[in-house]
Amino acid sequence: MTVELKNVTKSVGGVEHIKPVSLRLETGHFNVLLGETGAGKTSLIKLMAGLDKAASGQILINGQDVTRLNPQKRNISLVHQFFVNYPHMTVYDNIASPLKVAGMAKSEIRDRVEEAAKILQLEPMLARRPQELSGGQQQRCALARAIAKESSAVFLDEPLANLDYKLREELRDQLPELFAGRGAVVVYATSEPEEALLLGGHTALMHDGTVTQFGPTAEIYRNPKNLASARVFSNPPINAAPITKQGTQARLNANVKWELTGKAADLADGEYTVAVRPHYVSPIRHSAAHVPLTGTVQVTELSGSESSAHFTLGAESWVSLAPGVHPYRVGEDHEFFMDPSKCFYFAPDGALVA
Amino acid sequence: MKTENQKAWFFVLPVLLLVAFNALIPMMTVVNYSVQETFGDNVFFWEGLGWFEQILRSDRFHAALGRQFLFTGMILIIEIPLGVIIALSMPRKGFWVPICLVTMALPMLIPWNVVGAMWNIFTLPDIGLLGYFMNHTLGIDYNMTQDPLAAWITIIVMDVWHWTSLVVLLSYAGLVSIPDAYYQAAKIDGASNWSVFRYIQLPKMKQVLTIAILLRFMDSFNIYTEPFVLTGGGPGNSTTLLSIDLVKIALGQFDLGPAAAMSLIYFAITLLVSWLFYTLMTQNDQK
């Protein structure tokens, strides 16, 4: 099964919420929509689900053009960030509701509801009402409804956002297994880069109403196509700074310079942007090739296994993330070391060049 | 260690005082009248439960009580569904929301006796806008001052005009608190408008509707000013509701004893029915 978008756009009151998006989402793995709040994930899901009409472009489910079809004719399911269940129906009736509307035979409804309840460990709660369940169970009930329906596509719009940390981890671990082998195209929207990496599959990076990059998750994490994609797919935020390239030398400021190697060395002289992930900026010099940077520490966070420091580097704010506990003092200058072999170089238009 | 003393009473005292002055003491004066006979000059004779017996046995009371239940029943049957329907058809966002809300609230802002007077003038057969239009333009024989049926229709329409807004506003408050996500889920399921109403909107409105029904019951059961100004209880006794009858006995005939007994019976019925409503409607939740 597939969900395909061809140059789909959406505008509200003359403002483009979704700029032309083309995507081909397939079954067999999770399709993650990753982007910050307001990037257009929910808007895009609403378009695919048929809750909003696209201004232009085409949406195909299994090759069939559904652009003008109502949501109920698209055979899809949607699980929200809020726990949406019918309040005065039992869990059983909630899971069964889309099947009943579809006019399925009673015995088949029972089989499907029981199967979904078993997978989601809701069997003891089938006779209860949603408000008698915990948040995690309510969301599992919503998920069971999506599973029992056996739809062509399941849209999960930040389904774990309102759960506490422990439940979120637990349910996130179960999710890929839950949908494995079901044939539905699973689309999962999230604003957390870690979630995309943990769920694997493919990821579409969204920024400012459009998809900046799409591909196997690990691959696009390793090779961001442009600066926007690199920023979306990094937590803590990726460090970036303007540099000047002259010959084989990159110059960030009067004190920070380094020799370029490989592809970067072959670039034409001029202005570029360098970006490096926080864990390649360390307070310890692991190799002579690492570039020393001096910055004023602004904020530090210790998590026990890692220490992070936000420091100013000229006009930019950078972050270093290093294993172990490091004694930073806020307000004081500290020396950090950047691994130049892990740097991305972007042209002034944002495209990755090396 | 556990200390036991009587200090807690001090903390309840303010509430007890408030309730005493607010409700108990005024009511006790009525209780006082209800068991005595007076001929003025502050001379009282013990009557026991005689007045109560007299009221409960009187045909006049039965008739007024019957009219009262008929009136309140009609009010609830019309205003609750109508209010819900209007609330459902009101826009939930955008330019028209404040306009609708203010328009809805307007009738409730008009003082009760003004409502009665307005409708009286409005419906008078020869000079009233509606009365004249009905009789002379449409040719329908409509005279609420002489025809009991016309009088009944008029007081009910007046109350519907005055108070349906309350049901509308309460239901609307319940409706707008439903997140969009529910409607989206229903759309994806392909649920019909009726299912959306039955399984999403009605359950979510249930609590405010309970309050709306209670308020409309109590208000319409105790109604006095509007029908009194409009019809004065007539023609004949046809629109003499309980409160109008009560005032006739107390201030018209100056029968303070029977009037006091009737007030207490009236109060007991209101309390009992409200309690029944509330218990029945909230019991369903626990099931």
mmCIF file of C-alpha atoms in Angstrom, chain B residues 19-174:
data_model
loop_
_atom_site.group_PDB
_atom_site.id
_atom_site.type_symbol
_atom_site.label_atom_id
_atom_site.label_comp_id
_atom_site.label_asym_id
_atom_site.label_seq_id
_atom_site.Cartn_x
_atom_site.Cartn_y
_atom_site.Cartn_z
ATOM 1 C CA VAL B 19 -27.897 30.119 56.403
ATOM 2 C CA ALA B 20 -29.985 31.105 59.446
ATOM 3 C CA PHE B 21 -30.437 34.714 58.334
ATOM 4 C CA ASN B 22 -30.609 33.834 54.672
ATOM 5 C CA ALA B 23 -33.124 31.027 54.784
ATOM 6 C CA LEU B 24 -34.132 29.593 58.129
ATOM 7 C CA ILE B 25 -35.350 32.683 59.989
ATOM 8 C CA PRO B 26 -37.461 34.100 57.121
ATOM 9 C CA MET B 27 -38.884 30.665 56.531
ATOM 10 C CA MET B 28 -39.698 30.199 60.199
ATOM 11 C CA THR B 29 -41.994 33.239 60.076
ATOM 12 C CA VAL B 30 -43.913 31.482 57.331
ATOM 13 C CA VAL B 31 -43.993 28.292 59.400
ATOM 14 C CA ASN B 32 -45.243 30.431 62.280
ATOM 15 C CA TYR B 33 -48.159 31.743 60.217
ATOM 16 C CA SER B 34 -48.949 28.351 58.753
ATOM 17 C CA VAL B 35 -49.967 26.834 62.081
ATOM 18 C CA GLN B 36 -51.899 29.832 63.457
ATOM 19 C CA GLU B 37 -54.935 31.931 62.702
ATOM 20 C CA THR B 38 -54.770 35.716 63.001
ATOM 21 C CA PHE B 39 -57.390 38.424 62.775
ATOM 22 C CA GLY B 40 -54.883 41.264 62.913
ATOM 23 C CA ASP B 41 -53.695 43.264 65.946
ATOM 24 C CA ASN B 42 -51.046 40.606 66.466
ATOM 25 C CA VAL B 43 -53.561 38.226 67.993
ATOM 26 C CA PHE B 44 -52.888 34.609 67.098
ATOM 27 C CA PHE B 45 -54.804 31.387 67.654
ATOM 28 C CA TRP B 46 -53.257 27.944 67.390
ATOM 29 C CA GLU B 47 -54.526 26.097 64.334
ATOM 30 C CA GLY B 48 -52.210 23.042 64.198
ATOM 31 C CA LEU B 49 -52.060 21.379 60.803
ATOM 32 C CA GLY B 50 -55.541 22.537 59.864
ATOM 33 C CA TRP B 51 -54.452 24.933 57.124
ATOM 34 C CA PHE B 52 -52.332 22.259 55.504
ATOM 35 C CA GLU B 53 -55.236 19.877 55.479
ATOM 36 C CA GLN B 54 -57.534 22.534 54.059
ATOM 37 C CA ILE B 55 -55.093 23.435 51.262
ATOM 38 C CA LEU B 56 -54.316 19.834 50.353
ATOM 39 C CA ARG B 57 -58.024 19.027 50.151
ATOM 40 C CA SER B 58 -59.042 22.149 48.240
ATOM 41 C CA ASP B 59 -60.036 21.831 44.603
ATOM 42 C CA ARG B 60 -58.710 25.307 43.956
ATOM 43 C CA PHE B 61 -55.219 24.218 44.988
ATOM 44 C CA HIS B 62 -55.419 21.057 42.909
ATOM 45 C CA ALA B 63 -56.439 23.064 39.869
ATOM 46 C CA ALA B 64 -53.643 25.603 40.318
ATOM 47 C CA LEU B 65 -51.118 22.812 40.895
ATOM 48 C CA GLY B 66 -52.326 21.040 37.756
ATOM 49 C CA ARG B 67 -51.983 24.220 35.708
ATOM 50 C CA GLN B 68 -48.528 24.744 37.195
ATOM 51 C CA PHE B 69 -47.327 21.266 36.196
ATOM 52 C CA LEU B 70 -48.844 21.662 32.755
ATOM 53 C CA PHE B 71 -47.101 24.992 32.292
ATOM 54 C CA THR B 72 -43.710 23.772 33.542
ATOM 55 C CA GLY B 73 -44.004 20.561 31.523
ATOM 56 C CA MET B 74 -44.698 22.491 28.334
ATOM 57 C CA ILE B 75 -41.839 24.871 29.063
ATOM 58 C CA LEU B 76 -39.351 22.023 29.531
ATOM 59 C CA ILE B 77 -40.612 20.063 26.523
ATOM 60 C CA ILE B 78 -40.291 23.106 24.266
ATOM 61 C CA GLU B 79 -37.339 25.042 25.647
ATOM 62 C CA ILE B 80 -34.818 22.246 26.234
ATOM 63 C CA PRO B 81 -34.889 20.692 22.720
ATOM 64 C CA LEU B 82 -35.290 24.094 21.073
ATOM 65 C CA GLY B 83 -32.354 25.506 23.038
ATOM 66 C CA VAL B 84 -30.176 22.530 22.083
ATOM 67 C CA ILE B 85 -31.156 22.835 18.405
ATOM 68 C CA ILE B 86 -30.370 26.559 18.355
ATOM 69 C CA ALA B 87 -27.046 25.965 20.120
ATOM 70 C CA LEU B 88 -26.160 23.258 17.578
ATOM 71 C CA SER B 89 -26.870 25.563 14.666
ATOM 72 C CA MET B 90 -24.879 28.480 16.040
ATOM 73 C CA PRO B 91 -21.430 29.071 14.525
ATOM 74 C CA ARG B 92 -18.563 27.892 16.710
ATOM 75 C CA LYS B 93 -15.948 30.333 15.499
ATOM 76 C CA GLY B 94 -15.681 33.466 13.460
ATOM 77 C CA PHE B 95 -17.312 36.829 13.025
ATOM 78 C CA TRP B 96 -20.875 35.802 13.890
ATOM 79 C CA VAL B 97 -20.166 34.257 17.289
ATOM 80 C CA PRO B 98 -20.339 37.442 19.413
ATOM 81 C CA ILE B 99 -23.345 38.707 17.448
ATOM 82 C CA CYS B 100 -25.251 35.470 18.032
ATOM 83 C CA LEU B 101 -24.330 35.395 21.713
ATOM 84 C CA VAL B 102 -25.438 38.966 22.373
ATOM 85 C CA THR B 103 -28.664 38.478 20.426
ATOM 86 C CA MET B 104 -29.337 35.370 22.482
ATOM 87 C CA ALA B 105 -28.614 37.113 25.768
ATOM 88 C CA LEU B 106 -30.830 40.146 25.058
ATOM 89 C CA PRO B 107 -34.234 38.742 26.136
ATOM 90 C CA MET B 108 -32.759 37.591 29.440
ATOM 91 C CA LEU B 109 -31.591 41.119 30.234
ATOM 92 C CA ILE B 110 -35.142 42.523 30.206
ATOM 93 C CA PRO B 111 -36.806 42.803 33.642
ATOM 94 C CA TRP B 112 -39.599 40.338 34.176
ATOM 95 C CA ASN B 113 -42.430 42.790 34.609
ATOM 96 C CA VAL B 114 -41.303 44.632 31.471
ATOM 97 C CA VAL B 115 -41.466 41.334 29.580
ATOM 98 C CA GLY B 116 -45.024 40.849 30.794
ATOM 99 C CA ALA B 117 -46.010 44.402 29.848
ATOM 100 C CA MET B 118 -44.286 44.139 26.453
ATOM 101 C CA TRP B 119 -46.130 40.967 25.581
ATOM 102 C CA ASN B 120 -49.395 42.325 26.875
ATOM 103 C CA ILE B 121 -49.215 45.325 24.553
ATOM 104 C CA PHE B 122 -47.787 43.198 21.746
ATOM 105 C CA THR B 123 -50.660 40.729 21.844
ATOM 106 C CA LEU B 124 -53.685 42.925 22.611
ATOM 107 C CA PRO B 125 -56.206 42.071 19.901
ATOM 108 C CA ASP B 126 -56.982 45.578 18.703
ATOM 109 C CA ILE B 127 -53.885 47.659 19.309
ATOM 110 C CA GLY B 128 -51.068 45.103 19.710
ATOM 111 C CA LEU B 129 -48.780 44.516 16.768
ATOM 112 C CA LEU B 130 -49.215 40.744 16.892
ATOM 113 C CA GLY B 131 -52.853 40.816 18.024
ATOM 114 C CA TYR B 132 -53.884 43.198 15.281
ATOM 115 C CA PHE B 133 -51.912 41.307 12.654
ATOM 116 C CA MET B 134 -53.474 37.975 13.641
ATOM 117 C CA ASN B 135 -57.029 39.248 13.777
ATOM 118 C CA HIS B 136 -57.135 41.773 11.000
ATOM 119 C CA THR B 137 -54.517 40.652 8.509
ATOM 120 C CA LEU B 138 -54.494 36.876 8.891
ATOM 121 C CA GLY B 139 -58.100 36.703 9.990
ATOM 122 C CA ILE B 140 -57.321 34.318 12.855
ATOM 123 C CA ASP B 141 -59.576 34.824 15.851
ATOM 124 C CA TYR B 142 -57.004 35.466 18.540
ATOM 125 C CA ASN B 143 -57.839 37.113 21.832
ATOM 126 C CA MET B 144 -55.726 36.202 24.811
ATOM 127 C CA THR B 145 -57.832 38.296 27.158
ATOM 128 C CA GLN B 146 -60.943 36.200 26.517
ATOM 129 C CA ASP B 147 -59.881 32.835 25.121
ATOM 130 C CA PRO B 148 -58.134 30.516 27.633
ATOM 131 C CA LEU B 149 -56.305 28.612 24.875
ATOM 132 C CA ALA B 150 -54.967 31.841 23.367
ATOM 133 C CA ALA B 151 -53.928 32.988 26.845
ATOM 134 C CA TRP B 152 -52.049 29.742 27.439
ATOM 135 C CA ILE B 153 -50.311 29.866 24.073
ATOM 136 C CA THR B 154 -49.305 33.455 24.752
ATOM 137 C CA ILE B 155 -47.775 32.857 28.178
ATOM 138 C CA ILE B 156 -45.891 29.831 26.880
ATOM 139 C CA VAL B 157 -44.584 31.648 23.803
ATOM 140 C CA MET B 158 -43.580 34.529 26.039
ATOM 141 C CA ASP B 159 -41.617 32.263 28.358
ATOM 142 C CA VAL B 160 -40.018 30.480 25.413
ATOM 143 C CA TRP B 161 -38.988 33.855 24.021
ATOM 144 C CA HIS B 162 -37.660 34.999 27.382
ATOM 145 C CA TRP B 163 -35.823 31.924 28.612
ATOM 146 C CA THR B 164 -34.850 29.593 25.749
ATOM 147 C CA SER B 165 -31.671 31.675 25.500
ATOM 148 C CA LEU B 166 -30.559 30.332 28.849
ATOM 149 C CA VAL B 167 -30.687 26.777 27.530
ATOM 150 C CA VAL B 168 -28.988 27.931 24.324
ATOM 151 C CA LEU B 169 -26.118 29.610 26.143
ATOM 152 C CA LEU B 170 -25.554 26.706 28.515
ATOM 153 C CA SER B 171 -25.676 24.126 25.708
ATOM 154 C CA TYR B 172 -23.427 26.290 23.582
ATOM 155 C CA ALA B 173 -20.881 26.451 26.391
ATOM 156 C CA GLY B 174 -20.940 22.656 26.499
#
